[in-house]
XYZ file of C-alpha atoms in Angstrom:
737
model
C 0.973 20.285 -11.486
C 2.458 23.055 -9.282
C 5.100 20.295 -7.896
C 5.869 19.124 -11.344
C 7.026 22.409 -11.967
C 8.690 23.602 -8.902
C 10.767 20.297 -8.966
C 11.306 20.583 -12.513
C 13.075 24.404 -11.480
C 15.198 22.672 -8.969
C 16.227 20.484 -10.602
C 17.977 22.224 -13.044
C 19.312 24.227 -10.778
C 20.638 20.910 -9.248
C 24.360 18.800 -9.420
C 22.592 16.267 -12.344
C 23.636 12.212 -10.816
C 25.201 10.863 -13.230
C 22.674 7.731 -13.891
C 20.643 10.847 -14.958
C 22.795 12.772 -17.189
C 23.375 9.975 -19.321
C 19.429 9.770 -19.475
C 19.458 13.327 -20.922
C 22.019 12.890 -23.018
C 20.538 9.991 -24.739
C 17.133 11.591 -24.608
C 15.406 8.701 -23.640
C 12.442 8.686 -21.183
C 12.402 6.259 -17.786
C 11.004 3.078 -19.391
C 12.917 3.704 -22.847
C 16.732 4.309 -20.993
C 19.950 1.814 -22.089
C 21.333 -0.353 -18.675
C 23.437 2.257 -16.972
C 27.289 1.210 -17.849
C 26.336 -1.584 -20.128
C 29.185 -0.907 -22.651
C 31.296 -1.475 -19.677
C 29.608 -3.833 -16.982
C 30.655 -7.139 -17.321
C 27.924 -9.813 -15.865
C 30.026 -12.376 -13.162
C 28.600 -15.046 -10.602
C 26.103 -17.069 -11.538
C 22.188 -17.682 -10.900
C 19.530 -19.931 -11.841
C 15.969 -18.168 -11.583
C 13.138 -20.791 -11.129
C 9.167 -19.983 -12.119
C 6.455 -21.829 -10.681
C 3.115 -20.458 -11.291
C 0.395 -20.285 -8.723
C 2.491 -22.034 -6.261
C 1.073 -20.717 -2.315
C 2.937 -21.541 0.400
C -0.026 -23.064 1.479
C 0.679 -26.083 -1.207
C 4.273 -27.239 0.773
C 4.360 -30.217 3.063
C 7.562 -31.969 4.328
C 6.840 -35.598 2.813
C 4.700 -34.321 -0.330
C 7.908 -31.085 -1.792
C 10.539 -32.540 -0.528
C 12.654 -30.481 -2.395
C 10.553 -27.081 -1.996
C 10.178 -27.699 1.601
C 14.554 -28.586 2.007
C 14.968 -25.368 -0.433
C 12.936 -23.735 2.261
C 15.156 -24.358 5.137
C 17.880 -23.144 3.847
C 16.917 -20.453 2.415
C 15.466 -17.186 2.795
C 12.121 -16.744 2.315
C 9.035 -14.407 1.772
C 5.142 -13.741 0.777
C 5.040 -12.461 -3.288
C 2.934 -10.129 -4.355
C 2.749 -11.252 -7.924
C -0.341 -8.167 -9.172
C 0.556 -6.931 -12.229
C -1.691 -5.058 -14.652
C -4.738 -6.443 -15.205
C -6.778 -5.802 -17.941
C -10.633 -4.415 -17.969
C -12.514 -7.828 -15.931
C -9.052 -10.035 -15.206
C -8.149 -9.645 -10.926
C -4.895 -11.884 -11.024
C -1.887 -11.953 -12.375
C -1.526 -14.926 -15.217
C 1.464 -16.770 -16.329
C 2.821 -15.282 -19.317
C 2.434 -11.684 -18.191
C 4.305 -12.674 -14.247
C 7.804 -13.829 -16.864
C 7.208 -10.468 -19.455
C 6.711 -8.597 -15.667
C 10.135 -10.491 -14.869
C 11.602 -9.869 -17.835
C 10.257 -5.445 -18.129
C 11.080 -5.355 -14.517
C 8.128 -3.329 -14.590
C 3.914 -4.284 -14.613
C 3.900 -5.237 -17.626
C 0.135 -7.595 -19.115
C -1.010 -8.977 -22.178
C -3.958 -7.704 -23.692
C -7.866 -9.160 -23.455
C -9.629 -10.523 -20.464
C -8.398 -13.776 -20.106
C -5.523 -15.504 -19.565
C -3.565 -15.941 -23.231
C -1.081 -19.436 -23.709
C 2.147 -19.688 -23.004
C 3.179 -18.848 -26.603
C 6.068 -21.925 -27.420
C 9.179 -20.856 -28.664
C 10.406 -21.455 -32.531
C 13.622 -23.388 -31.339
C 16.375 -22.679 -34.126
C 19.599 -25.117 -35.643
C 21.419 -23.662 -33.379
C 20.015 -23.460 -30.218
C 18.253 -20.287 -29.749
C 14.938 -19.375 -30.278
C 12.435 -16.996 -30.733
C 9.264 -16.034 -29.161
C 6.332 -16.221 -31.656
C 4.154 -12.605 -30.576
C 6.852 -11.017 -29.167
C 6.159 -7.675 -30.875
C 2.500 -7.725 -30.271
C 3.682 -8.009 -26.510
C 6.042 -5.294 -25.986
C 3.503 -3.014 -28.420
C 0.181 -3.700 -25.894
C 2.994 -2.656 -23.129
C 3.110 0.305 -24.893
C -0.668 1.245 -24.405
C -0.269 0.881 -21.072
C 0.317 4.147 -17.750
C 3.094 1.753 -16.763
C 5.010 1.230 -19.926
C 7.111 -1.744 -19.410
C 10.185 -2.558 -21.701
C 10.092 -6.102 -22.465
C 12.906 -8.041 -22.934
C 15.063 -4.939 -20.590
C 16.492 -8.317 -18.264
C 17.436 -10.555 -20.833
C 19.483 -7.427 -23.189
C 21.482 -6.604 -20.156
C 22.183 -9.326 -19.191
C 23.204 -10.306 -22.648
C 24.871 -6.369 -23.668
C 27.111 -6.958 -20.796
C 28.691 -10.860 -22.443
C 26.629 -12.929 -20.136
C 24.569 -16.025 -21.286
C 21.987 -16.527 -20.619
C 19.387 -20.250 -21.304
C 15.668 -20.676 -20.559
C 13.587 -24.051 -19.660
C 10.407 -24.014 -20.486
C 8.273 -21.892 -22.203
C 6.856 -19.142 -19.708
C 10.908 -18.900 -18.728
C 12.242 -18.375 -22.332
C 9.682 -15.336 -21.806
C 11.480 -13.914 -18.794
C 15.109 -14.775 -20.911
C 14.044 -12.736 -24.122
C 16.092 -10.363 -25.575
C 14.473 -7.073 -26.778
C 14.050 -8.373 -29.841
C 12.651 -11.329 -28.554
C 15.213 -13.995 -28.709
C 16.194 -16.378 -26.204
C 20.223 -17.075 -26.737
C 19.436 -21.250 -25.832
C 16.402 -22.726 -25.682
C 15.528 -25.431 -23.926
C 11.706 -27.806 -23.260
C 12.375 -30.024 -20.903
C 15.659 -30.058 -18.268
C 16.884 -33.419 -19.736
C 17.309 -31.061 -23.374
C 19.957 -28.684 -20.790
C 22.458 -30.295 -19.346
C 24.486 -28.710 -18.142
C 24.010 -25.359 -17.357
C 27.594 -24.642 -16.898
C 28.563 -22.175 -19.118
C 25.168 -19.596 -17.914
C 25.620 -16.473 -16.640
C 21.302 -16.269 -15.998
C 19.210 -20.138 -16.601
C 15.706 -19.280 -16.251
C 13.576 -22.430 -15.322
C 10.137 -23.154 -15.480
C 8.185 -25.602 -13.663
C 4.605 -25.304 -14.672
C 2.547 -28.498 -14.037
C 0.117 -26.447 -11.752
C -0.798 -23.187 -14.526
C -0.357 -26.016 -16.933
C -3.286 -28.049 -14.825
C -5.445 -25.361 -14.576
C -5.330 -24.948 -18.259
C -6.559 -28.561 -18.607
C -8.831 -28.213 -16.066
C -10.544 -25.540 -18.239
C -10.474 -27.122 -21.232
C -12.739 -29.608 -19.936
C -14.849 -27.643 -18.683
C -18.324 -26.380 -20.141
C -16.941 -23.740 -23.205
C -16.726 -20.065 -21.945
C -16.280 -20.853 -18.901
C -13.315 -20.036 -16.346
C -12.760 -22.545 -13.339
C -12.225 -21.206 -9.982
C -8.884 -22.371 -8.772
C -7.571 -25.824 -8.777
C -7.908 -27.223 -5.286
C -8.641 -30.995 -3.632
C -6.312 -33.551 -5.192
C -5.793 -32.016 -8.817
C -3.912 -29.664 -7.009
C -2.289 -31.494 -5.063
C -1.375 -33.738 -7.792
C 0.227 -30.208 -9.871
C 1.851 -29.441 -6.759
C 4.049 -32.337 -6.776
C 4.767 -33.188 -10.031
C 6.076 -29.039 -9.538
C 8.213 -30.168 -7.125
C 9.868 -32.650 -9.287
C 10.780 -30.509 -11.834
C 11.433 -28.092 -9.219
C 13.911 -30.835 -7.589
C 15.733 -32.023 -10.889
C 16.602 -28.398 -11.988
C 18.298 -27.720 -8.120
C 20.356 -31.591 -9.353
C 21.382 -29.343 -12.261
C 23.186 -26.548 -10.421
C 26.261 -26.170 -10.730
C 28.414 -25.141 -7.588
C 28.256 -20.960 -6.239
C 25.132 -20.672 -8.380
C 21.911 -18.427 -6.618
C 19.271 -19.987 -6.652
C 16.194 -17.866 -6.698
C 13.013 -19.520 -7.084
C 9.309 -17.310 -6.687
C 5.998 -18.410 -7.697
C 5.564 -15.553 -10.601
C 1.653 -15.644 -11.470
C -1.223 -16.393 -9.511
C -3.647 -20.064 -9.732
C -2.782 -20.894 -13.539
C -4.795 -20.242 -16.406
C -8.671 -18.918 -14.959
C -8.018 -18.510 -12.000
C -10.406 -15.992 -10.013
C -8.848 -14.796 -6.741
C -5.061 -12.878 -6.725
C -3.014 -13.984 -3.902
C 0.567 -13.710 -2.140
C 2.531 -16.984 -3.675
C 6.226 -18.120 -2.344
C 9.934 -16.392 -2.732
C 12.712 -18.465 -2.016
C 16.439 -17.327 -2.092
C 19.388 -19.934 -1.435
C 22.461 -21.526 -3.190
C 22.358 -24.995 -5.262
C 21.902 -27.380 -3.153
C 25.663 -28.857 -3.286
C 27.345 -25.286 -2.397
C 29.331 -25.299 0.590
C 27.670 -22.237 3.508
C 28.547 -19.095 2.995
C 28.849 -19.129 -1.160
C 25.179 -16.966 -1.321
C 23.876 -13.663 0.485
C 21.212 -15.174 1.858
C 20.616 -17.911 4.471
C 18.570 -19.708 6.591
C 16.134 -16.760 7.651
C 13.058 -14.081 5.808
C 13.955 -12.053 2.614
C 12.745 -8.435 2.357
C 13.675 -5.145 0.074
C 13.810 -1.693 0.250
C 10.397 -1.188 -1.780
C 8.888 -3.418 0.468
C 10.761 -2.384 4.246
C 8.506 -5.417 4.838
C 9.656 -8.411 7.213
C 9.091 -11.667 4.459
C 7.375 -10.140 2.203
C 9.389 -8.930 -1.664
C 7.240 -8.305 -5.004
C 7.111 -9.448 -8.437
C 9.672 -6.888 -9.384
C 12.359 -6.812 -7.254
C 12.992 -10.658 -8.506
C 13.866 -8.045 -12.051
C 16.335 -6.309 -9.764
C 17.456 -9.646 -8.088
C 18.761 -10.876 -10.398
C 20.720 -8.326 -12.209
C 22.300 -7.341 -8.729
C 23.427 -11.488 -8.464
C 25.286 -11.141 -11.688
C 26.863 -8.228 -10.579
C 25.560 -5.613 -13.043
C 23.856 -2.324 -12.409
C 20.103 -2.191 -12.778
C 18.618 -0.285 -15.260
C 16.259 3.092 -15.127
C 13.559 1.126 -15.728
C 13.784 -1.987 -13.340
C 11.590 -0.778 -10.043
C 12.086 -3.349 -7.888
C 14.797 -3.144 -5.760
C 17.246 -6.455 -4.987
C 15.961 -9.197 -2.459
C 17.969 -8.776 1.127
C 17.654 -11.010 3.866
C 15.658 -10.092 6.419
C 15.110 -11.184 10.108
C 16.227 -14.799 12.030
C 13.780 -17.301 10.783
C 13.112 -20.149 13.088
C 14.221 -23.164 13.414
C 11.517 -25.055 12.157
C 10.769 -25.228 8.527
C 6.970 -26.142 8.563
C 7.046 -22.870 11.157
C 8.186 -20.970 8.675
C 5.767 -22.366 5.793
C 2.941 -21.392 8.291
C 3.915 -18.703 9.108
C 3.758 -17.323 5.496
C 0.884 -19.380 4.243
C -0.997 -17.323 7.639
C 0.012 -13.961 5.458
C -1.130 -15.340 2.513
C -4.823 -16.155 4.445
C -4.814 -13.087 6.124
C -5.415 -11.034 2.725
C -7.953 -13.253 1.251
C -9.907 -13.077 4.375
C -9.413 -8.836 3.975
C -10.102 -9.496 0.976
C -14.101 -11.106 0.958
C -14.800 -9.051 4.488
C -13.281 -5.635 2.732
C -16.303 -4.697 1.385
C -19.344 -5.860 3.676
C -17.318 -4.479 6.132
C -17.352 -0.487 4.268
C -21.718 -1.204 3.883
C -21.894 -1.331 7.474
C -19.892 1.267 8.119
C -21.522 3.424 6.394
C -24.747 2.741 7.231
C -23.901 2.372 10.864
C -23.063 5.830 10.286
C -26.340 7.670 8.459
C -27.777 5.227 10.848
C -26.280 7.222 13.723
C -26.434 10.696 12.035
C -30.191 10.181 11.974
C -30.697 9.036 15.361
C -28.817 11.701 16.540
C -30.156 14.604 14.414
C -33.066 13.906 16.769
C -31.945 13.192 19.969
C -30.213 16.971 19.551
C -33.588 18.255 18.428
C -35.892 16.589 20.551
C -34.852 13.638 23.780
C -32.491 16.393 25.923
C -32.215 13.551 28.145
C -30.459 11.106 25.327
C -27.745 13.326 25.388
C -24.919 11.410 27.267
C -26.389 7.999 25.395
C -25.468 9.456 22.448
C -22.051 11.300 22.884
C -20.681 8.062 24.314
C -22.563 6.357 20.814
C -20.575 10.035 19.011
C -16.822 8.526 21.194
C -17.010 5.300 20.058
C -17.801 6.234 17.041
C -14.983 8.301 16.719
C -12.446 5.688 18.071
C -13.499 3.771 15.398
C -11.162 3.922 12.517
C -7.923 3.783 14.183
C -8.811 0.942 16.146
C -9.575 -0.487 12.205
C -5.266 -0.692 12.858
C -5.118 -1.561 16.084
C -7.427 -5.241 15.018
C -3.652 -5.913 13.742
C -2.835 -7.068 16.880
C -5.006 -9.872 16.810
C -5.765 -12.406 14.619
C -8.771 -12.069 13.909
C -8.555 -13.475 10.541
C -8.239 -16.908 11.925
C -11.843 -17.171 13.316
C -14.252 -19.276 12.311
C -15.883 -16.090 11.659
C -13.600 -13.475 9.518
C -16.899 -10.502 9.227
C -17.773 -10.485 12.833
C -14.243 -11.475 14.632
C -12.697 -8.512 12.467
C -16.540 -5.849 13.864
C -16.027 -7.365 17.792
C -12.042 -6.547 17.703
C -12.979 -3.318 16.256
C -14.948 -2.480 18.225
C -12.865 -3.562 21.843
C -10.261 -1.894 20.655
C -13.023 1.712 20.357
C -14.703 0.892 23.730
C -11.277 0.900 25.219
C -9.956 4.216 23.574
C -13.451 5.363 24.774
C -12.861 4.190 28.264
C -9.661 6.187 28.924
C -11.489 9.469 27.154
C -14.061 9.312 29.931
C -11.613 7.927 32.669
C -10.260 11.499 33.819
C -11.141 14.745 35.022
C -10.968 15.300 31.459
C -14.198 13.982 30.460
C -15.510 17.120 32.605
C -14.645 19.765 29.492
C -16.454 20.084 26.119
C -13.181 18.907 24.113
C -11.944 16.189 26.747
C -12.873 12.967 24.861
C -11.843 14.414 21.792
C -8.557 15.317 22.654
C -8.248 11.955 24.243
C -9.396 10.233 20.034
C -7.433 11.995 18.234
C -4.127 11.517 20.015
C -4.430 8.018 20.283
C -5.516 8.616 16.175
C -2.259 10.416 16.034
C 0.157 8.963 18.254
C -0.071 5.406 17.024
C -0.104 5.974 13.001
C 3.359 7.862 13.929
C 4.705 5.448 15.826
C 3.550 2.207 13.208
C 5.088 4.536 10.708
C 8.215 5.037 12.339
C 8.409 1.616 13.123
C 7.651 -0.077 9.464
C 3.974 0.311 9.045
C 2.727 -2.995 9.907
C -0.316 -1.878 11.524
C -1.198 -0.974 7.934
C -0.572 -4.307 6.143
C -3.611 -6.349 5.638
C -5.996 -3.409 7.679
C -9.335 -3.313 6.110
C -8.787 0.590 5.986
C -4.721 -0.190 5.339
C -3.612 -1.428 2.798
C -3.941 -4.873 1.534
C 0.041 -6.899 -0.053
C -1.879 -8.747 -2.657
C -2.528 -5.684 -4.422
C 0.823 -3.807 -4.604
C -0.364 -0.855 -4.393
C 1.579 0.808 -1.572
C 3.442 -2.230 1.567
C 5.287 0.922 4.077
C 4.017 4.593 5.067
C 1.190 6.714 4.888
C -1.572 5.037 2.428
C -4.257 8.120 1.746
C -6.744 6.434 4.288
C -4.497 6.323 7.466
C -2.929 9.769 5.873
C -6.665 11.408 6.528
C -6.947 9.746 9.642
C -3.198 11.106 11.027
C -4.049 14.529 9.435
C -7.530 14.734 10.993
C -6.666 13.361 14.484
C -3.125 15.087 14.539
C -5.019 18.665 14.993
C -7.923 18.189 16.456
C -5.705 16.352 19.051
C -3.154 19.935 18.929
C -7.375 22.082 18.900
C -7.941 20.123 22.538
C -4.676 20.271 23.890
C -3.884 23.828 23.074
C -6.757 24.553 26.123
C -5.032 23.907 28.499
C -1.021 23.578 26.709
C 1.107 26.286 27.937
C 3.330 28.070 25.485
C 1.394 26.485 21.947
C 4.504 26.465 20.179
C 4.885 23.246 21.982
C 1.820 22.264 19.891
C 2.974 23.236 16.898
C 6.472 22.071 17.646
C 4.063 18.750 16.966
C 2.207 19.515 14.068
C 5.901 19.976 12.463
C 7.206 17.544 13.524
C 3.461 15.085 12.615
C 3.878 17.314 8.819
C 7.457 15.586 8.447
C 6.738 12.273 9.323
C 4.068 11.580 6.793
C 6.081 12.805 4.638
C 10.267 12.005 4.884
C 10.832 9.155 2.706
C 11.997 6.655 5.473
C 8.658 6.838 7.654
C 5.462 7.901 6.516
C 6.853 8.119 2.164
C 3.436 10.746 1.971
C 3.678 12.139 -1.798
C 0.527 14.437 -1.906
C -0.308 14.105 2.352
C 2.263 17.203 3.155
C 1.002 18.946 0.911
C -2.860 18.742 2.773
C -1.456 18.487 5.683
C 0.391 21.439 5.618
C -2.359 24.229 4.368
C -4.714 22.108 7.265
C -2.562 22.795 9.626
C -1.774 26.517 8.830
C -6.258 27.143 8.314
C -5.257 25.125 12.184
C -2.659 27.863 13.593
C -3.548 31.364 11.581
C -6.976 30.729 13.428
C -5.568 29.885 16.904
C -3.470 32.871 17.059
C -6.597 34.935 15.622
C -5.061 35.436 11.877
C -7.524 36.290 9.484
C -7.318 33.577 6.477
C -7.136 35.791 3.228
C -6.952 34.547 -0.142
C -3.321 35.351 0.217
C -2.131 33.124 2.484
C -3.678 30.417 1.258
C -1.470 30.722 -2.085
C 1.160 31.891 -0.193
C 0.227 28.161 2.350
C 0.195 26.065 -0.959
C 3.745 27.492 -2.199
C 4.661 26.582 1.648
C 3.348 22.479 1.706
C 4.312 22.715 -2.134
C 8.218 24.078 -1.645
C 7.867 21.262 1.446
C 6.903 18.923 -0.004
C 9.678 19.241 -3.206
C 12.683 19.194 -1.593
C 11.623 15.972 0.574
C 11.353 14.481 -2.568
C 14.826 16.235 -4.276
C 16.630 14.685 -1.013
C 15.217 11.290 -1.616
C 16.146 11.151 -5.261
C 19.384 12.047 -4.687
C 19.963 9.155 -2.659
C 21.112 6.190 -3.806
C 18.459 4.307 -6.122
C 17.626 1.116 -4.791
C 17.077 3.208 -1.200
C 14.818 5.523 -2.736
C 11.192 5.784 -2.231
C 8.471 6.301 -5.025
C 8.993 9.926 -3.589
C 12.830 10.106 -5.444
C 11.232 7.926 -7.976
C 8.447 10.334 -8.750
C 11.696 13.293 -9.459
C 12.974 10.798 -11.504
C 9.747 10.944 -14.480
C 10.107 14.600 -13.860
C 13.190 14.492 -14.889
C 12.159 12.192 -17.883
C 9.828 14.431 -18.972
C 7.061 11.892 -17.759
C 5.445 14.065 -14.666
C 2.037 15.205 -16.174
C 1.494 11.716 -17.459
C 2.035 10.343 -13.719
C -0.260 13.745 -12.490
C -3.030 12.682 -15.064
C -3.111 9.134 -13.712
C -3.525 10.219 -10.673
C -6.126 12.932 -11.202
C -7.813 10.447 -13.477
C -7.993 7.689 -10.595
C -9.395 11.038 -7.921
C -11.828 11.470 -10.343
C -12.963 8.032 -10.901
C -13.603 7.554 -6.764
C -16.164 9.664 -6.519
C -18.338 6.436 -8.256
C -17.125 4.864 -5.075
C -21.091 4.694 -3.493
C -20.413 3.977 0.304
C -17.591 6.384 0.350
C -19.470 9.139 -1.363
C -22.120 8.385 0.951
C -20.626 8.825 3.667
C -19.200 11.889 2.836
C -21.830 13.641 2.300
C -23.926 12.421 4.999
C -21.228 13.826 7.436
C -20.983 17.191 5.420
C -24.371 17.212 5.918
C -24.739 16.791 9.301
C -22.311 18.861 10.395
C -23.553 21.645 8.742
C -27.383 21.094 8.442
C -27.890 20.192 12.588
C -25.385 20.697 14.407
C -23.920 24.303 13.170
C -28.193 25.767 13.233
C -29.925 25.887 16.205
C -31.220 23.035 18.246
C -34.828 23.128 20.045
C -32.675 24.101 23.323
C -31.635 27.324 20.918
C -27.877 28.533 20.213
C -26.385 25.967 17.707
C -25.219 22.417 18.929
C -21.106 24.135 17.416
C -21.785 27.386 18.667
C -22.000 26.005 22.047
C -19.028 24.291 21.587
C -16.812 26.262 20.191
C -17.692 28.899 22.504
C -16.705 26.831 25.589
C -13.444 24.964 23.632
C -12.604 27.989 21.217
C -10.238 26.914 19.611
C -12.241 23.430 18.163
C -13.467 25.782 15.772
C -9.362 26.116 14.612
C -9.190 22.763 14.214
C -12.305 21.964 12.956
C -11.730 24.148 9.837
C -7.965 23.259 9.639
C -8.837 19.345 9.714
C -11.633 20.135 6.514
C -9.388 22.631 5.022
C -6.536 19.335 5.008
C -9.092 16.698 3.789
C -10.693 18.410 1.258
C -6.968 19.479 0.025
C -6.618 15.821 -0.065
C -9.395 15.058 -2.265
C -7.931 16.866 -4.725
C -4.272 16.041 -5.134
C -4.583 12.150 -4.067
C -5.316 9.698 -6.882
C -7.800 7.925 -3.561
C -10.205 11.276 -3.903
C -13.463 10.697 -2.118
C -11.487 7.850 0.585
C -9.951 10.809 2.415
C -12.350 12.437 2.798
C -14.690 9.888 4.018
C -12.524 8.476 6.500
C -10.802 11.682 7.800
C -15.070 12.589 8.154
C -15.469 9.429 10.151
C -13.182 10.639 12.726
C -13.730 14.368 12.642
C -18.011 14.329 13.100
C -18.548 12.261 15.379
C -15.703 14.178 17.556
C -17.662 17.039 17.506
C -20.627 15.959 17.789
C -19.431 14.214 21.027
C -18.179 18.049 21.955
C -21.456 20.126 20.741
C -23.471 17.197 22.573
C -21.134 18.527 26.280
C -22.131 21.711 25.361
C -25.876 21.356 24.930
C -25.332 18.994 28.458
C -23.583 22.543 30.083
C -26.407 24.821 28.875
C -29.034 25.568 30.765
C -32.664 24.259 29.592
C -34.737 26.952 27.806
C -38.067 27.252 25.875
C -38.068 26.146 22.309
C -37.422 28.321 20.555
C -35.944 31.378 22.031
C -32.306 31.707 22.613
C -30.564 29.729 25.423
C -27.985 31.750 28.406
C -24.410 33.450 27.891
C -22.677 29.504 27.415
C -19.531 31.890 28.519
C -21.792 32.750 31.579
C -21.688 28.951 33.453
C -18.358 27.745 30.489
C -16.451 26.187 33.117
C -12.985 26.669 33.820
C -10.582 25.277 31.117
C -8.816 21.725 32.590
């Protein structure tokens, strides 16, 4: 709320961009703002949107789907994240929700826990049609947190003097204006042979979804079938390709064709997927008439080659016909990205592989976290026993602790190996992660730094910080489909720092600086890297992390104060918190002042504050944070790690002084680093919507590495009689490396 208030005050002091000024003058909110320049802009160009609900890249085949194959080879292609608002009990995007999302340019959905059949438009004598139940669809959107305004796409084109037509019931949902009316409607392509008069034509090849409806109708009452498979799906895909070919044969020269598999595999599908997205020319158009040549698609909403979102399709349609994108549209226009292979089969295989990775990730993520928590809890228990009873096992405990602390960063490095292709993905993932963790641990023990209390800790923490910093500076590819990263199929985040990566990055950075403080002079060099890390975390072109910056500032500032021997007072904490809020507000305002199609969610939040929606967004994120406390695995991991830190490492052992105290005496900066990391963790927990996930991942780095340092301190301390204090650690401490 403090950041929201600060942004509001700063907005009053800044020149207002023209579009924001218009929005305030109209008195409308972001989701109700009328299209910019709608009164003066004129539609130009022509676009044909073909929706094929349920179409996957794995469906394409040179012989069975020649039309789709040819369009892929001639145009630009990508995986499409089609995830929209899932009502309770639904995990997929249904065809109606997909088309309504295209219509609104915002995530949209329908009421109920099951997919409703697509309503059949009611045709009028003049060729127009109306959508039955449109008012109910519109009312439902107003009850949702995203509040999409369905009909915005069609209304914007019509208001600019364009003409809109729809072929098929689903397409009518995408083409309708805000009242639910379609200018021109045809049930089949044969009923609309001439597409030349229309600025935008929406057409549906709905055979896959229709086959799913038929399968459900034939099944036992009340059951929900899985995705279509085998010959039934193959036949539906072949029929859909024929419909696509029929539509393509009618596309006027000079038109841009946008094809999207904008829903999951029909009604009753159980699992979300990445779908097909293709942009290209009309089949008989001359080269150079479209911005889309052979290659991959991208968009500034994802910043990933070969990955776009369903909400991007709305912005792409409007941009193609020469219109400004209204504020209510959250997506960004498709652009031609990187070059694609010459062989169309390679393109299809690569994009099908992206969906395979997302499916495998969904299957292994929950078991992975269950295994991670179980192993961590078991390890903490054994480590507590060793520290108090088995001095001869300390070396083994230290090695295992270092490997454990390297596991979080290894979950991202594992993406360098295509483990999802293995016959047994879960064991392959674990083996890959352990392989990287073992390699990092080997580096931690490879040099003379292994003798120092903070040596292995510093190496692992530095690798964690540098690897993630390099990743966000080069496109965040390691986080895509990582088990602790973000999965494109859910459409939550596509670039920058997610909350789990942030926790690892911030913790690794602060602990690495604490370890290096014993050898790097002047320490200002360390502080400079810390500032760089904070800026990188929030910078729109890199981390684009709104909630992480204030948390990082708090943790880093506490570390710096303690490092220089300054007291952490309440007044200083308030000043530090204010500094973090000012920094992220400044970054967000910078992002907001950029063109709308270049903004990240930081600038979008500023616009929401300007439109009076800031408290609503903050409230939604607060609710999401509190809901994460219901995550049993991550909550248990956090509680056990904290308990181990304060009840085992911070209490006297059988050998005398507390292990953590011994570690502090030999590596004084470690105390500042640990307190700074914990402060960043708890602040991040309070102000981010991922809540408990942040301390869970941060502690998975911090506690094992602190254990490794404490164990090394115990090894260096002389044996004592149980219950008696050990000799002063400083007397036997080796020189800092």
